[in-house]
Each structure stands twice: as structure tokens, then as C-alpha cells.
Short mmCIF file of C-alpha atoms and ligand atoms in Angstrom, two decimals:
data_model
loop_
_atom_site.label_atom_id
_atom_site.label_comp_id
_atom_site.label_asym_id
_atom_site.label_seq_id
_atom_site.Cartn_x
_atom_site.Cartn_y
_atom_site.Cartn_z
CA MET A 14 107.88 18.89 12.42
CA ILE A 15 105.49 18.05 15.30
CA LEU A 16 102.67 19.92 13.55
CA HIS A 17 103.40 17.96 10.41
CA LEU A 18 103.17 14.64 12.33
CA ILE A 19 99.85 15.68 13.90
CA TYR A 20 98.54 16.71 10.50
CA ASP A 21 99.46 13.35 8.97
CA SER A 22 97.94 11.30 11.80
CA PHE A 23 94.55 13.16 11.68
CA ASP A 24 91.76 11.56 9.65
CA PHE A 25 88.56 13.38 8.65
CA LYS A 26 86.70 12.46 11.90
CA SER A 27 89.59 13.71 14.03
CA TRP A 28 89.59 17.00 12.16
CA ILE A 29 85.85 17.44 12.80
CA ILE A 30 86.37 16.74 16.53
CA PHE A 31 89.37 19.06 16.65
CA PHE A 32 87.46 21.82 14.90
CA PHE A 33 84.46 21.43 17.23
CA VAL A 34 86.63 21.48 20.38
CA PHE A 35 88.40 24.57 19.03
CA LEU A 36 85.08 26.39 18.46
CA LEU A 37 83.91 25.32 21.91
CA LEU A 38 87.02 26.83 23.47
CA VAL A 39 86.60 30.06 21.50
CA ASP A 40 82.94 30.21 22.65
CA MET A 41 83.92 29.67 26.28
CA ILE A 42 86.68 32.27 26.24
CA LYS A 43 84.58 34.81 24.32
CA ASN A 44 81.58 34.44 26.61
CA LYS A 45 83.38 34.09 29.93
CA ASN A 46 81.56 36.11 32.55
CA PRO A 47 83.49 38.88 34.35
CA SER A 48 84.00 38.30 38.04
CA ASN A 49 80.98 38.91 40.24
CA PHE A 50 78.61 38.80 37.25
CA PRO A 51 75.05 37.74 38.24
CA PRO A 52 74.65 33.93 38.23
CA GLY A 53 72.26 32.08 35.93
CA PRO A 54 71.45 28.77 34.26
CA TRP A 55 74.36 27.00 32.54
CA PRO A 56 74.41 28.18 28.88
CA LEU A 57 74.62 25.78 25.92
CA PRO A 58 77.65 26.35 23.68
CA PHE A 59 76.94 28.90 20.91
CA LEU A 60 73.20 29.12 21.72
CA GLY A 61 73.38 30.22 25.35
CA THR A 62 70.19 29.86 27.37
CA VAL A 63 67.98 30.38 24.34
CA PHE A 64 65.93 27.27 25.16
CA THR A 65 65.27 28.50 28.68
CA LYS A 66 61.55 29.12 28.63
CA MET A 67 61.18 32.91 28.47
CA ASP A 68 57.71 32.85 30.01
CA PHE A 69 58.51 35.37 32.70
CA LYS A 70 55.00 35.23 34.10
CA ASN A 71 55.85 31.96 35.87
CA PHE A 72 59.30 30.79 35.01
CA GLU A 73 61.07 33.92 36.17
CA PHE A 74 59.91 33.23 39.70
CA GLN A 75 61.52 29.79 39.57
CA LEU A 76 64.77 31.21 38.18
CA ALA A 77 64.74 34.02 40.75
CA GLU A 78 64.25 31.42 43.47
CA ALA A 79 67.23 29.43 42.18
CA TYR A 80 69.60 32.31 41.40
CA GLY A 81 68.29 35.36 43.27
CA LYS A 82 66.56 38.63 42.31
CA VAL A 83 69.39 39.58 39.96
CA PHE A 84 70.38 36.76 37.61
CA SER A 85 71.66 36.36 34.07
CA LEU A 86 70.74 34.60 30.84
CA ARG A 87 72.65 34.41 27.56
CA VAL A 88 70.93 34.68 24.18
CA GLY A 89 73.48 33.50 21.60
CA SER A 90 76.49 35.46 22.73
CA GLU A 91 74.46 38.39 24.14
CA LYS A 92 74.37 38.45 27.93
CA MET A 93 71.23 39.68 29.61
CA VAL A 94 70.66 40.52 33.27
CA ILE A 95 67.17 39.90 34.64
CA ILE A 96 66.04 42.02 37.58
CA SER A 97 63.01 41.08 39.62
CA GLY A 98 61.12 41.99 42.79
CA TYR A 99 60.08 45.50 43.87
CA LYS A 100 63.26 46.31 45.80
CA MET A 101 65.73 45.53 42.99
CA VAL A 102 63.53 46.88 40.16
CA LYS A 103 63.08 50.15 42.07
CA GLU A 104 66.84 50.32 42.62
CA SER A 105 67.49 49.93 38.88
CA LEU A 106 64.63 52.09 37.51
CA ILE A 107 64.58 54.90 40.06
CA THR A 108 67.71 55.04 42.24
CA GLN A 109 70.06 54.14 39.36
CA SER A 110 67.85 55.45 36.55
CA ASP A 111 70.79 57.11 34.76
CA SER A 112 72.70 53.82 34.58
CA PHE A 113 69.88 51.96 32.78
CA VAL A 114 68.31 54.65 30.65
CA GLU A 115 69.25 53.31 27.20
CA ARG A 116 67.79 50.59 24.97
CA PRO A 117 69.97 47.71 23.77
CA ASN A 118 70.12 46.66 20.13
CA VAL A 119 67.41 43.97 19.87
CA PRO A 120 67.59 42.81 16.21
CA LEU A 121 63.82 42.22 15.88
CA PHE A 122 63.04 45.75 17.09
CA HIS A 123 66.03 47.34 15.39
CA LYS A 124 64.93 46.19 11.95
CA VAL A 125 61.54 47.93 12.42
CA PHE A 126 62.26 50.95 14.64
CA LYS A 127 65.81 51.60 13.35
CA ALA A 128 66.80 53.21 16.69
CA ILE A 129 64.94 56.40 15.78
CA GLY A 130 61.66 57.82 17.15
CA ILE A 131 61.07 57.40 20.91
CA SER A 132 60.77 53.87 22.21
CA MET A 133 63.93 52.27 20.75
CA SER A 134 66.21 55.29 20.34
CA ASN A 135 68.92 56.59 22.65
CA GLY A 136 70.85 59.72 23.59
CA TYR A 137 70.05 63.19 22.28
CA LEU A 138 67.68 61.93 19.57
CA TRP A 139 65.62 60.03 22.19
CA ARG A 140 65.57 62.99 24.61
CA SER A 141 64.42 65.37 21.84
CA HIS A 142 61.67 63.02 20.65
CA ARG A 143 60.46 62.17 24.15
CA LYS A 144 60.32 65.86 25.06
CA PHE A 145 58.42 66.63 21.85
CA THR A 146 55.86 63.83 22.44
CA ALA A 147 55.33 64.69 26.11
CA PHE A 148 54.79 68.34 25.14
CA HIS A 149 52.34 67.39 22.40
CA LEU A 150 50.38 65.17 24.81
CA ARG A 151 50.21 68.01 27.34
CA MET A 152 49.19 70.55 24.70
CA PHE A 153 46.38 68.35 23.42
CA GLY A 154 45.27 67.83 27.01
CA GLU A 155 44.23 71.49 27.08
CA GLY A 156 42.22 73.82 24.88
CA LYS A 157 38.65 73.82 23.57
CA LYS A 158 38.70 70.34 22.12
CA SER A 159 40.79 68.82 24.87
CA LEU A 160 41.84 65.21 24.98
CA GLU A 161 39.22 64.60 27.68
CA HIS A 162 36.52 65.92 25.36
CA ARG A 163 37.78 63.72 22.50
CA ILE A 164 37.79 60.63 24.73
CA GLN A 165 34.27 61.44 25.90
CA GLU A 166 33.15 61.65 22.26
CA GLU A 167 34.66 58.24 21.66
CA CYS A 168 32.81 56.87 24.73
CA VAL A 169 29.53 57.63 22.92
CA PHE A 170 30.61 55.62 19.86
CA LEU A 171 31.90 52.82 22.09
CA CYS A 172 28.60 52.52 24.00
CA ASP A 173 26.62 52.68 20.73
CA ALA A 174 28.70 49.82 19.34
CA PHE A 175 28.00 47.75 22.49
CA LYS A 176 24.27 48.54 22.14
CA THR A 177 24.12 47.20 18.58
CA GLU A 178 25.48 43.79 19.67
CA LYS A 179 22.46 41.56 20.05
CA GLY A 180 23.95 38.31 21.37
CA PRO A 181 27.22 37.10 22.92
CA PHE A 182 30.25 38.83 21.43
CA ASN A 183 34.03 39.11 21.79
CA PRO A 184 34.73 42.76 22.80
CA LEU A 185 38.26 42.77 21.32
CA ALA A 186 37.57 44.47 17.97
CA ILE A 187 35.32 47.20 19.42
CA LEU A 188 37.69 48.00 22.30
CA SER A 189 40.74 48.07 20.00
CA GLY A 190 38.85 50.32 17.57
CA ALA A 191 37.78 52.71 20.34
CA VAL A 192 41.21 52.91 22.01
CA SER A 193 43.02 53.29 18.70
CA ASN A 194 40.70 56.20 17.88
CA THR A 195 41.96 58.12 20.92
CA VAL A 196 45.49 57.57 19.59
CA ALA A 197 44.39 58.34 16.01
CA SER A 198 42.83 61.59 17.19
CA LEU A 199 46.19 62.51 18.71
CA ILE A 200 48.24 61.61 15.63
CA PHE A 201 45.94 62.18 12.64
CA GLY A 202 43.42 64.60 14.18
CA GLN A 203 40.56 62.29 13.25
CA ARG A 204 38.78 59.10 14.31
CA PHE A 205 37.98 56.11 12.09
CA GLU A 206 34.69 54.20 11.93
CA TYR A 207 34.95 50.83 13.68
CA HIS A 208 34.09 49.16 10.36
CA ASP A 209 36.56 51.28 8.30
CA GLU A 210 38.21 48.37 6.47
CA CYS A 211 41.52 50.14 5.79
CA TYR A 212 42.12 51.22 9.40
CA GLN A 213 40.80 47.95 10.82
CA SER A 214 43.24 46.01 8.66
CA ILE A 215 46.09 48.19 10.02
CA LEU A 216 44.95 47.32 13.56
CA ARG A 217 44.77 43.61 12.70
CA LEU A 218 48.31 43.70 11.26
CA ASP A 219 49.48 45.43 14.44
CA THR A 220 47.78 42.92 16.76
CA GLU A 221 49.34 40.08 14.78
CA CYS A 222 52.80 41.65 15.26
CA VAL A 223 52.31 42.03 19.03
CA LYS A 224 51.17 38.40 19.18
CA LEU A 225 54.07 37.06 17.09
CA MET A 226 56.76 39.13 18.81
CA GLY A 227 56.30 37.14 22.02
CA SER A 228 56.68 33.78 20.25
CA PRO A 229 59.91 31.80 20.84
CA ARG A 230 60.35 31.31 17.06
CA ALA A 231 60.33 35.07 16.45
CA GLN A 232 62.73 35.51 19.38
CA LEU A 233 65.15 33.17 17.60
CA TYR A 234 65.69 35.99 15.10
CA ASN A 235 67.38 37.90 17.94
CA VAL A 236 69.98 35.12 18.18
CA PHE A 237 70.67 34.54 14.47
CA PRO A 238 69.54 37.70 12.65
CA ARG A 239 72.00 37.38 9.77
CA LEU A 240 71.02 33.80 9.02
CA LEU A 241 67.29 34.08 9.59
CA GLN A 242 66.83 37.22 7.52
CA TYR A 243 66.89 34.95 4.45
CA LEU A 244 64.66 32.21 5.87
CA PRO A 245 60.89 32.10 6.32
CA GLY A 246 59.36 32.40 9.77
CA PRO A 247 57.23 34.64 11.98
CA HIS A 248 59.88 37.39 11.83
CA GLN A 249 59.15 37.77 8.08
CA THR A 250 55.42 38.27 8.84
CA ILE A 251 56.35 40.87 11.47
CA PHE A 252 58.56 42.78 9.00
CA SER A 253 56.01 42.63 6.19
CA ASN A 254 53.17 43.79 8.50
CA TYR A 255 55.22 46.73 9.74
CA LYS A 256 56.07 47.66 6.16
CA LYS A 257 52.36 47.90 5.37
CA ILE A 258 51.71 49.92 8.55
CA THR A 259 54.55 52.37 7.86
CA ASN A 260 53.39 52.74 4.23
CA PHE A 261 49.96 53.70 5.56
CA LEU A 262 51.61 56.25 7.89
CA ARG A 263 53.66 57.72 5.01
CA GLY A 264 50.42 58.17 3.05
CA GLU A 265 48.83 60.05 5.96
CA ILE A 266 51.92 62.26 6.31
CA ILE A 267 51.82 63.15 2.59
CA LYS A 268 48.14 64.15 2.92
CA HIS A 269 48.98 66.29 5.96
CA ARG A 270 51.79 68.11 4.16
CA GLU A 271 49.38 69.23 1.42
CA ASP A 272 47.35 71.47 3.74
CA TRP A 273 49.75 71.90 6.67
CA ASP A 274 49.54 75.28 8.42
CA SER A 275 52.13 75.64 11.17
CA SER A 276 50.11 78.36 12.92
CA ASN A 277 47.09 76.07 13.22
CA PRO A 278 48.31 72.57 14.20
CA ARG A 279 45.65 69.86 14.10
CA ASP A 280 47.59 66.96 15.54
CA LEU A 281 50.98 65.34 16.25
CA ILE A 282 51.91 65.12 12.55
CA ASP A 283 51.37 68.89 12.07
CA ASN A 284 53.39 69.69 15.19
CA TYR A 285 56.20 67.38 14.08
CA LEU A 286 56.34 69.02 10.63
CA THR A 287 56.79 72.38 12.42
CA GLU A 288 59.49 70.86 14.63
CA MET A 289 61.26 69.62 11.46
CA GLU A 290 61.44 73.21 10.23
CA LYS A 291 62.73 74.48 13.58
CA LYS A 292 65.36 71.73 13.89
CA LYS A 293 66.67 71.98 10.32
CA SER A 294 70.06 73.10 11.57
CA ASP A 295 70.20 70.33 14.18
CA PRO A 296 70.26 66.98 12.28
CA GLN A 297 71.39 65.09 15.43
CA ALA A 298 67.89 65.60 16.90
CA GLY A 299 66.58 63.39 14.06
CA PHE A 300 63.45 65.35 13.15
CA ASN A 301 62.81 64.18 9.59
CA ILE A 302 60.13 62.23 7.70
CA GLU A 303 61.48 58.82 8.76
CA GLY A 304 61.62 60.03 12.37
CA LEU A 305 57.99 61.12 12.05
CA VAL A 306 56.90 57.73 10.65
CA ILE A 307 58.58 55.86 13.51
CA THR A 308 57.30 58.30 16.17
CA CYS A 309 53.73 57.71 14.94
CA LEU A 310 54.40 53.96 14.93
CA ASP A 311 55.78 54.21 18.50
CA VAL A 312 52.67 55.93 19.79
CA ILE A 313 50.32 53.52 17.97
CA GLU A 314 52.33 50.49 19.09
CA ALA A 315 52.87 51.49 22.69
CA GLY A 316 49.48 53.09 23.18
CA THR A 317 46.84 50.92 21.49
CA GLU A 318 47.39 47.28 22.37
CA THR A 319 48.39 48.01 25.99
CA THR A 320 45.31 50.12 26.80
CA ALA A 321 42.83 47.91 24.91
CA THR A 322 44.24 44.77 26.56
CA THR A 323 43.94 46.38 30.01
CA LEU A 324 40.27 47.09 29.28
CA ARG A 325 39.75 43.50 28.12
CA TRP A 326 41.18 42.33 31.47
CA GLY A 327 38.87 44.81 33.19
CA LEU A 328 35.71 43.45 31.55
CA LEU A 329 36.86 39.89 32.24
CA PHE A 330 37.30 40.68 35.94
CA MET A 331 33.84 42.29 35.98
CA ILE A 332 32.14 39.16 34.62
CA LYS A 333 34.14 36.96 36.99
CA TYR A 334 33.41 39.15 40.03
CA PRO A 335 29.84 40.48 39.56
CA GLU A 336 29.77 41.75 43.15
CA THR A 337 32.66 44.13 42.35
CA GLN A 338 30.83 45.25 39.20
CA ARG A 339 27.71 45.97 41.26
CA LYS A 340 29.73 48.11 43.73
CA VAL A 341 31.30 50.10 40.86
CA GLN A 342 27.83 50.70 39.40
CA GLU A 343 26.53 51.84 42.79
CA GLU A 344 29.35 54.38 42.99
CA ILE A 345 28.70 55.55 39.41
CA ASP A 346 24.99 56.00 40.18
CA ARG A 347 25.76 57.91 43.38
CA VAL A 348 28.47 60.24 41.98
CA ILE A 349 27.56 60.63 38.28
CA GLY A 350 24.02 59.35 37.91
CA GLN A 351 22.48 58.44 34.56
CA SER A 352 21.85 61.92 33.15
CA ARG A 353 25.39 62.96 32.20
CA GLN A 354 28.63 61.48 30.90
CA PRO A 355 31.49 60.60 33.27
CA CYS A 356 34.29 63.18 33.33
CA LEU A 357 37.81 63.12 34.75
CA ALA A 358 36.85 65.33 37.71
CA ASP A 359 34.64 62.46 38.95
CA ARG A 360 37.65 60.27 39.65
CA VAL A 361 38.57 61.84 43.02
CA ASN A 362 35.03 61.19 44.23
CA MET A 363 35.10 57.54 43.14
CA PRO A 364 37.76 55.78 45.25
CA TYR A 365 36.24 52.31 44.79
CA THR A 366 36.17 52.55 40.97
CA ASP A 367 39.68 54.02 41.00
CA ALA A 368 40.86 51.08 43.14
CA VAL A 369 39.19 48.58 40.77
CA ILE A 370 40.92 50.14 37.74
CA HIS A 371 44.30 50.04 39.53
CA GLU A 372 43.70 46.42 40.51
CA MET A 373 42.78 45.44 36.95
CA GLN A 374 46.06 46.99 35.79
CA ARG A 375 48.01 45.25 38.56
CA LEU A 376 46.59 41.77 38.00
CA GLY A 377 46.17 42.24 34.22
CA ASP A 378 49.92 42.94 34.18
CA VAL A 379 49.92 43.72 30.45
CA VAL A 380 53.65 44.46 29.98
CA PRO A 381 55.07 41.70 32.21
CA MET A 382 58.68 41.99 31.04
CA GLY A 383 58.83 45.79 30.68
CA PHE A 384 60.85 47.13 27.73
CA PRO A 385 64.54 46.12 27.50
CA LYS A 386 67.28 48.44 28.74
CA LYS A 387 71.07 48.36 28.80
CA ALA A 388 73.73 49.42 31.26
CA VAL A 389 75.10 52.78 30.10
CA LYS A 390 78.22 52.35 32.27
CA ASP A 391 79.83 49.72 34.52
CA THR A 392 77.32 49.40 37.33
CA LYS A 393 76.83 47.58 40.63
CA LEU A 394 73.40 46.20 41.45
CA GLY A 395 72.42 43.93 44.33
CA GLY A 396 76.12 43.39 45.02
CA TYR A 397 76.79 42.18 41.43
CA PHE A 398 78.85 43.74 38.68
CA ILE A 399 77.03 44.62 35.43
CA PRO A 400 79.45 45.75 32.69
CA LYS A 401 78.65 48.66 30.39
CA GLY A 402 76.56 47.58 27.39
CA THR A 403 74.89 44.57 29.07
CA ALA A 404 71.19 44.22 28.22
CA VAL A 405 68.95 44.42 31.26
CA SER A 406 65.34 43.39 31.69
CA THR A 407 63.28 44.66 34.62
CA ILE A 408 60.40 42.25 35.19
CA LEU A 409 57.39 44.43 36.02
CA SER A 410 55.30 41.31 36.61
CA SER A 411 57.50 40.40 39.58
CA VAL A 412 56.80 43.84 41.09
CA LEU A 413 53.05 43.71 40.52
CA HIS A 414 52.97 40.25 42.15
CA ASP A 415 55.69 40.75 44.77
CA PRO A 416 54.49 38.84 47.87
CA ASN A 417 56.34 41.32 50.11
CA GLU A 418 54.29 44.22 48.73
CA TRP A 419 50.78 42.85 48.10
CA GLU A 420 48.50 41.20 50.63
CA THR A 421 47.01 38.75 48.07
CA PRO A 422 49.38 39.01 45.08
CA ASP A 423 47.59 36.54 42.79
CA THR A 424 43.98 37.37 43.60
CA PHE A 425 41.77 40.17 42.26
CA ASN A 426 41.43 42.40 45.30
CA PRO A 427 40.57 46.12 44.91
CA GLY A 428 41.26 46.38 48.66
CA HIS A 429 44.95 46.63 47.73
CA PHE A 430 44.24 50.26 46.84
CA LEU A 431 41.80 51.18 49.62
CA THR A 432 42.34 52.36 53.18
CA GLU A 433 40.28 50.91 56.00
CA ASN A 434 37.73 53.69 55.64
CA GLY A 435 37.36 53.22 51.89
CA GLN A 436 39.64 56.03 50.66
CA PHE A 437 41.93 55.45 47.69
CA ARG A 438 45.53 54.73 48.62
CA LYS A 439 48.57 54.81 46.33
CA ARG A 440 50.99 51.86 46.38
CA ASP A 441 54.69 52.25 45.56
CA ALA A 442 54.85 48.82 43.92
CA PHE A 443 52.14 49.77 41.41
CA MET A 444 54.36 49.98 38.32
CA PRO A 445 52.43 48.88 35.22
CA PHE A 446 53.83 51.96 33.40
CA SER A 447 57.35 51.23 34.66
CA SER A 448 59.16 54.06 36.44
CA GLY A 449 62.11 56.46 36.19
CA LYS A 450 63.39 58.41 33.18
CA ARG A 451 62.23 55.85 30.63
CA ALA A 452 58.74 55.32 32.12
CA CYS A 453 55.70 55.31 29.82
CA VAL A 454 55.25 58.73 28.24
CA GLY A 455 51.53 58.06 27.63
CA GLU A 456 50.62 57.22 31.24
CA GLN A 457 48.30 60.20 31.74
CA LEU A 458 46.46 59.56 28.47
CA ALA A 459 46.13 55.84 29.26
CA ARG A 460 44.75 56.57 32.74
CA GLN A 461 42.20 58.99 31.28
CA VAL A 462 41.07 56.49 28.64
CA LEU A 463 40.81 53.65 31.17
CA PHE A 464 38.71 55.70 33.59
CA LEU A 465 36.35 57.24 31.03
CA PHE A 466 35.82 54.07 28.93
CA PHE A 467 35.36 51.83 31.97
CA THR A 468 32.91 54.09 33.82
CA SER A 469 30.95 54.89 30.63
CA LEU A 470 30.46 51.19 29.89
CA LEU A 471 29.40 50.28 33.42
CA GLN A 472 27.16 53.34 33.62
CA GLN A 473 25.15 52.06 30.67
CA PHE A 474 25.53 48.27 30.77
CA THR A 475 25.72 45.30 33.04
CA ILE A 476 28.24 42.88 31.64
CA SER A 477 28.00 39.16 32.30
CA LYS A 478 29.24 35.73 31.28
CA CYS A 479 27.47 34.06 28.40
CA PRO A 480 25.37 31.04 29.46
CA GLY A 481 27.42 27.84 29.45
CA GLU A 482 30.75 29.66 28.96
CA GLU A 483 33.45 30.03 31.62
CA PRO A 484 36.24 32.35 30.43
CA SER A 485 39.70 31.65 31.79
CA LEU A 486 41.70 34.05 33.95
CA VAL A 487 44.91 32.57 32.55
CA GLY A 488 46.17 34.86 29.82
CA GLU A 489 48.27 34.36 26.69
CA ILE A 490 51.84 35.61 26.42
CA TRP A 491 52.15 37.87 23.41
CA PHE A 492 54.58 40.79 23.59
CA THR A 493 51.89 41.89 26.02
CA TYR A 494 50.05 39.56 28.43
CA ALA A 495 46.50 39.32 27.10
CA PRO A 496 43.35 37.46 28.15
CA ALA A 497 42.48 34.39 26.07
CA PRO A 498 39.58 35.25 23.70
CA TYR A 499 36.27 35.37 25.58
CA ARG A 500 32.71 36.51 24.90
CA ILE A 501 30.41 38.68 26.95
CA CYS A 502 26.69 39.36 27.16
CA VAL A 503 25.55 42.91 27.84
CA SER A 504 22.24 44.25 29.06
CA SER A 505 21.33 47.93 29.14
CA ARG A 506 20.80 49.39 32.61
C1 HEM B 735 47.56 50.82 29.95
C2 HEM B 735 48.29 51.34 29.01
C3 HEM B 735 49.79 51.40 28.96
C4 HEM B 735 50.72 50.65 29.62
C5 HEM B 735 50.47 49.55 30.64
C6 HEM B 735 52.02 51.12 29.19
C7 HEM B 735 53.21 50.62 29.67
C8 HEM B 735 54.45 51.04 29.23
C9 HEM B 735 55.70 50.49 29.69
C10 HEM B 735 55.85 49.39 30.74
C11 HEM B 735 56.70 51.12 29.02
C12 HEM B 735 58.21 50.83 29.13
C13 HEM B 735 58.88 51.82 30.04
C14 HEM B 735 60.33 51.45 30.29
O1 HEM B 735 61.08 51.20 29.36
O2 HEM B 735 60.73 51.42 31.47
C15 HEM B 735 56.09 52.08 28.13
C16 HEM B 735 56.79 52.92 27.28
C17 HEM B 735 56.18 53.76 26.38
N1 HEM B 735 54.83 54.02 26.28
FE1 HEM B 735 53.34 53.17 27.36
N2 HEM B 735 51.86 52.11 28.27
C18 HEM B 735 50.51 52.33 28.10
C19 HEM B 735 49.92 53.27 27.28
C20 HEM B 735 50.60 54.16 26.47
C21 HEM B 735 49.98 55.17 25.65
C22 HEM B 735 48.49 55.48 25.59
C23 HEM B 735 50.98 55.77 24.94
C24 HEM B 735 50.93 56.88 23.92
C25 HEM B 735 50.32 57.93 23.93
C26 HEM B 735 52.23 55.15 25.34
C27 HEM B 735 53.46 55.48 24.84
C28 HEM B 735 54.66 54.94 25.27
C29 HEM B 735 55.96 55.26 24.69
C30 HEM B 735 56.19 56.22 23.53
C31 HEM B 735 56.90 54.53 25.41
C32 HEM B 735 58.41 54.55 25.21
C33 HEM B 735 59.02 55.57 26.17
C34 HEM B 735 60.52 55.72 26.04
O3 HEM B 735 61.18 54.81 25.55
O4 HEM B 735 61.03 56.77 26.46
N3 HEM B 735 51.95 54.18 26.27
N4 HEM B 735 54.71 52.01 28.28
#
């Protein structure tokens, strides 16, 4: 009877208001935080904190100041805990590594990586693929044509390409080509010419994806994946680019299968095909053609842009701080000279250069937000309760700039990695590759490439600003943090 009266007295406007208030209540109840959940900015109904600027390079510091080193955001109805500062990030990545070892389901990544391969998978499949990749990287680090030898070969092509540049030029394409060749050598057993149109177009598609993935409009797909999958936007470009890249990878895999010889593996694809045979009776390990495509994509994605961007930061710092460049060159001349190529054994004798490379990684800060994780079980961190399944983001940028750990956190200062008598010193808060069980699997390869490329270039060239141009040290937030485009002038030494 009462319900009937209410129904009769409601006009259209009242129904709209009633419906809205009802949805609001459902949203509040559904998204209510458990007790002792990390605090955070007040979320908007339905959308959460999606309009909170996700520029963690600067904004995170303000949020951490307001809410503490462990705070929360809400993207749609997905809660996310943000962890910052060396102490808390170390606690989550190292001390409680087992609690945060898995990846959450991020719709933008899920659509591409399908939770197989290495970087976005979990559980047994992830462990098997990570073990396989780490083993392959180690295996190719040894032998007659070791990884070091392959990188040295690429150094020759890299320096030749620099030599052919007559005037000011943007080093992006050459550096990306050279770095991607070290990865290509690992995966396909071959390098590609820097002007190989097919491979260059794959690299361009990839760079565009990395750029777009950091954009707020692409991030919106993570909030409304079902709706946005039918609408245009940057997410559609990302998906179409990855489709072209994976089609290219499938083509390479088909070619490999034609003359594959398991007793004479040439590269990662050959080794994976052998692993597929061995693991036939173990489908849970996920060694199949799709797994191979995504594993190759993982290594290209995680290995190319990050390393090339670090080198771009490195060259930028060298033109901004010519005195540092001169000191590196002095050390190169003293330890290596001009008559032979740099090799990895030189590194221990070159503490200043080693410190400069560490500092360019620290201040370059190319993966500022790390990769996302999730709580595998109910966990306590910093006195807060984080329920099982909650997405967690460890802000590596806040570690690399932590004022409690670094003497001059925002200034380029190789002294961070030098003792008083000029010896190299390790720093615990140096975490550009992250840390713990999920840390970068390509760290050793990346460190080899950075050292050999950087020393080879400065052995042969002096790099300087172009007349009348003043490149900025403020970078652009892609999925990585990259320098704004700049040009250099090089002169042979
Ligand atoms: C300067 C260069 C590089 C930087 C700064 C870098 C940084 C990172 C970071 C921060 C992560 C996330 C770790 C985490 O979730 O806690 C990662 C993961 C990963 N990196 Fe790198 N990386 C670099 C080069 C490479 C290279 C050369 C390769 C390939 C050979 C590679 C392969 C991977 C893979 C496969 C993962 C996913 C690991 C997993 O989920 O278990 N990275 N990297």
C-alpha cells in the first residue's frame, strides 16, 4: 500500500533522482574501504580518483606528503595502493616479496599480453617462462659468439652511423636501432640494418605504443574497458600496433620452424621451440606458439625502449655537463686508449664512468612507476591493511629521488656513487631495475649494453649542444620517462 502511494506520487524527475541516489548508495557500499586501509584522496562516485593526475614524477610526492608513504587511489571500482620512498618500497619488494609477486589484471595490458609470457603472467606459467628466459640470457652470455661480442659488433655499427651524420641530429632513431639489434640478436639470431624499413616500422609502432600507454586517455580504457572497446581512441591505436608487431613475430617464428635444429640453437626462438617439445606433457607451463609470440614481445618491449631511453638521457647529461664528459673521456683514454674496443672487463678499472652510468640511470629514472603488482594474500604494510587482490604500485621514482638516501636527489651528481678516494660505491636505493622476485630479468644485459655503447661513443666522439639550442632536462611521461626530443652535434676525437 505504502509502496503504491510512493509510486503514484513520483514524477519522472523524482524517479531520476531516486535512481541516482540508489546507484550512489550501491557505489558507496560496494567500494567501502576495509578498516585500516591506506588513506587517499576522496573518490568521485563511479569514477573513483581517475581524474587525479597520475603524473607520479611530481604529483606522487604531493600525495605522499598529504597521505603518507602508503596511500590509496581508486580507478573506477578498482582500488590501488601506492607505495613510495626507499623504506616502504624495499619492505614491499624485498622483505615481503612473496606477498606482492603477482601482476594485477590491467585491461590495457591484458588485451595485448593475455597474461601469458613473462611480464604480465602469474603463477607456474610465469615462473617457467622467467626461468627459461633467465637461462637463455645466461647461455647466450657465454660461448664463442657471446653476448658481449655481439654488443661489441653493434658498437661498430653504432659509431659508424654517428660518423655519417654531418650536421645536428636527433640520436633517437640510431640509438633505438642499435639497442633493438642487441635484443634482435638474442631473439632472432640476427641484426637489422638501421635503415631496414620493415624492422624500423616495427620499432616506430612500438615507440608509439609506449608513448600512448602513458596518456590519460589510454588509461581511461582501464576504467571502462567494455564500453571503450567499441569506441575510437588511443587504445585502438595501441591494439592495432601490437597486432602488426605480433604478426611480424609470427612470421619470424614460421621462418625459424622451417630450419630449426634443436641440437644447434641459434637464438631464443630456437630454444623456445625445443622447450615446447620438452613441455608437451605439461600444458600448465604454457610453452606454445602464442606463449612464444608474447615472450618475444615481452623481451622487445621491456628491453628496447628502456635501454635506448637511458642512453638518450646519458647523452643529454653529457651535453649539459661537458666537464663530466671530459672526465669520462680521460678515464677511457687512460684505461682503454684509442687502439682497441671497450670490453666488459674494463668496467672495474673505470669507477668514474661506472658512477656516471649509474647516475644517468638514477636521474633518468626511465620506469618511474615500476610495473604494477597485486597483493597475493591479505598483507600488512606500514601499519595498514592491504586485502588480497588489491593492485599495488611501487614508485621507483620516489626511491631514486628519496631525499633521505641521496645527497642531491634532483641534481646530476656522479659523486653519489663514488667514495671519497674515487672508488665506485654501491647504493641500496639504486633501484632502476626494481628489486625482489619480480625484478628486471634483463638487468645484466642492459648493464652490458649501457657500458659498452656509452664508452664506445665517448671513446670516438665528443658530443655537444647544437649552436643556439638548449635542450631541456624536463622529460616527457610516456609509459617510460623519456627526454623531450633534442639534437646533438658530434665531432670525432
Ligand atoms: C635500462 C634498461 C632497463 C630498465 C631500466 C628495466 C627496468 C625494469 C623494471 C623496473 C621492471 C619491473 C620489475 C618489477 O615488476 O618489479 C622490469 C621488468 C622486466 N624487464 Fe627490464 N629493464 C631494462 C632492460 C631490460 C632488458 C634489456 C630486458 C630483456 C632482455 C628486460 C626484460 C624485462 C622483463 C622480461 C621484465 C618482466 C619481469 C617479470 O615480470 O618477471 N629489461 N624491467
